[in-house]
Coordinates of C-alpha atoms in Angstrom, one line a residue:
I1 CA 43.2 -101.8 67.4
L2 CA 39.8 -103.4 68.1
S3 CA 38.1 -100.6 66.2
L4 CA 39.9 -101.8 63.1
E5 CA 38.8 -105.4 63.5
N6 CA 37.0 -106.2 60.3
S7 CA 39.3 -108.9 59.0
S8 CA 36.4 -111.0 57.6
G9 CA 35.4 -108.2 55.2
G10 CA 31.8 -107.3 55.7
A11 CA 31.4 -107.3 59.4
E12 CA 31.0 -103.6 59.8
I13 CA 28.2 -103.5 57.1
D14 CA 26.5 -106.5 58.5
S15 CA 26.3 -104.9 61.9
T16 CA 23.9 -102.3 60.5
H17 CA 21.6 -105.1 59.6
V18 CA 21.9 -106.5 63.1
L19 CA 21.0 -103.2 64.6
N20 CA 18.0 -102.9 62.3
N21 CA 16.8 -106.4 63.4
F22 CA 17.4 -105.6 67.0
D23 CA 15.2 -102.5 66.6
L24 CA 12.5 -104.6 64.9
I25 CA 12.3 -107.1 67.7
K26 CA 12.5 -104.4 70.4
T27 CA 9.8 -102.2 68.8
Y28 CA 7.2 -104.8 67.8
K29 CA 5.3 -107.6 69.5
L30 CA 6.1 -111.0 68.0
S31 CA 2.8 -111.2 66.2
N32 CA 3.2 -107.7 64.6
I33 CA 6.9 -107.8 63.5
P34 CA 7.1 -106.6 59.9
W35 CA 9.2 -109.5 58.6
E36 CA 9.7 -107.9 55.2
K37 CA 12.0 -105.5 57.0
Y38 CA 14.0 -108.2 58.8
E39 CA 17.4 -108.3 57.3
S40 CA 18.9 -111.7 57.9
S41 CA 19.0 -115.1 56.4
S42 CA 18.9 -116.7 59.9
L43 CA 16.0 -117.2 62.1
P44 CA 15.7 -114.6 64.9
I45 CA 16.7 -116.6 68.0
Y46 CA 19.7 -114.3 68.6
Y47 CA 17.4 -111.3 68.7
F48 CA 14.8 -113.0 70.9
I49 CA 17.6 -113.8 73.4
L50 CA 18.7 -110.1 73.2
D51 CA 15.2 -109.0 73.8
I52 CA 14.8 -111.2 76.9
F53 CA 18.1 -110.4 78.6
F54 CA 19.2 -107.0 77.2
D55 CA 17.5 -103.7 76.7
T56 CA 20.0 -101.6 74.8
K57 CA 22.2 -101.8 71.7
K58 CA 25.3 -101.3 73.9
N59 CA 24.7 -104.8 75.3
L60 CA 25.0 -106.4 71.8
L61 CA 28.8 -106.4 72.1
N62 CA 28.7 -107.5 75.7
L63 CA 26.5 -110.5 74.7
N64 CA 28.9 -111.5 72.0
I65 CA 32.0 -111.2 74.2
F66 CA 30.3 -113.4 76.7
L67 CA 29.3 -115.9 74.0
S68 CA 32.9 -115.9 72.7
L69 CA 34.2 -116.6 76.2
V70 CA 31.7 -119.4 76.7
T71 CA 32.8 -120.8 73.3
L72 CA 36.5 -120.7 74.5
F73 CA 35.6 -122.4 77.7
F74 CA 33.8 -125.3 76.0
F75 CA 36.5 -125.5 73.3
F76 CA 39.0 -125.9 76.1
Q77 CA 36.9 -128.6 77.8
I78 CA 36.6 -130.5 74.5
I79 CA 40.4 -130.5 74.0
K80 CA 40.9 -131.4 77.7
K81 CA 38.4 -134.4 77.4
K82 CA 40.0 -135.6 74.1
L83 CA 43.7 -135.0 74.9
G84 CA 43.9 -134.2 78.6
R85 CA 45.7 -137.3 79.6
R86 CA 48.5 -136.7 77.2
L87 CA 48.9 -132.9 77.5
D88 CA 49.5 -130.4 80.2
K89 CA 46.5 -128.1 81.1
S90 CA 48.5 -124.9 80.3
F91 CA 49.3 -126.2 76.8
I92 CA 45.6 -127.1 76.3
L93 CA 44.6 -123.6 77.4
L94 CA 47.1 -122.1 75.0
F95 CA 46.0 -124.4 72.2
S96 CA 42.3 -123.6 72.9
L97 CA 43.1 -119.9 72.4
V98 CA 43.8 -120.7 68.8
I99 CA 40.0 -120.2 68.2
F100 CA 40.6 -116.4 68.6
L101 CA 42.9 -116.5 65.6
S102 CA 39.9 -116.9 63.5
P103 CA 39.2 -113.5 61.8
Y104 CA 35.5 -114.7 61.4
L105 CA 35.0 -115.1 65.1
R106 CA 36.9 -112.0 66.1
S107 CA 35.1 -109.8 63.6
S108 CA 31.7 -111.3 64.5
T109 CA 32.3 -110.8 68.2
F110 CA 33.5 -107.2 67.9
W111 CA 30.7 -106.1 65.5
A112 CA 28.1 -108.0 67.5
L113 CA 27.0 -110.2 64.7
E114 CA 24.5 -113.1 65.1
E115 CA 27.0 -115.8 64.0
V116 CA 28.6 -115.9 67.4
L117 CA 25.5 -117.5 69.0
G118 CA 25.6 -120.3 66.5
I119 CA 29.3 -121.0 67.0
C120 CA 28.8 -121.0 70.8
L121 CA 25.8 -123.4 70.6
F122 CA 27.5 -125.7 68.2
T123 CA 30.6 -125.8 70.4
I124 CA 28.5 -126.7 73.4
S125 CA 26.8 -129.4 71.4
L126 CA 30.2 -130.9 70.5
Y127 CA 31.2 -130.9 74.1
F128 CA 28.2 -132.9 75.2
F129 CA 28.6 -135.2 72.1
F130 CA 32.2 -136.0 73.2
L131 CA 31.1 -136.3 76.8
N132 CA 28.5 -138.9 75.7
D133 CA 31.1 -140.7 73.7
I134 CA 33.3 -141.0 76.8
K135 CA 30.7 -141.6 79.6
K136 CA 28.0 -143.4 77.5
K137 CA 25.1 -141.7 79.2
S138 CA 22.0 -140.9 77.0
K139 CA 21.4 -137.6 78.9
Y140 CA 24.6 -136.2 77.3
A141 CA 23.4 -137.3 73.9
F142 CA 20.1 -135.6 74.5
I143 CA 21.7 -132.4 75.7
S144 CA 24.0 -132.5 72.6
I145 CA 21.0 -132.8 70.3
I146 CA 19.2 -129.9 72.0
F147 CA 22.2 -127.6 71.6
A148 CA 22.7 -128.9 68.0
C149 CA 19.1 -128.0 67.2
L150 CA 19.5 -124.5 68.8
A151 CA 22.7 -124.1 66.7
F152 CA 20.8 -125.0 63.6
Y153 CA 18.0 -122.6 64.6
S154 CA 20.5 -119.8 65.0
R155 CA 22.3 -120.5 61.8
Q156 CA 20.9 -123.0 59.3
S157 CA 24.3 -123.7 57.7
Y158 CA 25.1 -125.8 60.8
I159 CA 22.9 -128.6 59.5
F160 CA 25.9 -129.9 57.5
F161 CA 28.1 -130.1 60.6
I162 CA 25.3 -131.6 62.6
L163 CA 24.5 -134.3 60.0
Y164 CA 28.2 -135.2 59.7
I165 CA 28.6 -135.6 63.5
F166 CA 25.4 -137.4 64.3
L167 CA 25.3 -139.7 61.2

């Protein structure tokens, strides 16, 4: 069933671009990367992370599964912080699993697309934003801004969410 996961439409095709970009970052030193062959509208933070922590293409899927699970964890924590006093933890866990109903996230995870990193970083940013809102400690605001910047760096379209939340 997972081999058929392409509900967002172009994930399978996009994965060929991801593999090309992965090869570019793995093959060349940073100063010698032929950027004209780089096939993404996003900055290469995803590939730099892959290059540091993983050495084979097989690990692309593993990274995205890990990032999706981290996203789920922080999404659960956000809901717990916002609604935890009113709802049972099992219901919160069940509710947080709704994130996996998103065809975009499922396809991006399965096909090892770079979008999953941005979703994960943005979710972590939201968690610290809400934590700052509750505890009123500037360190949480600072951490939230750092993760928001990393989310923006991984996917520039997150600027709209970031501006909405912080302004």
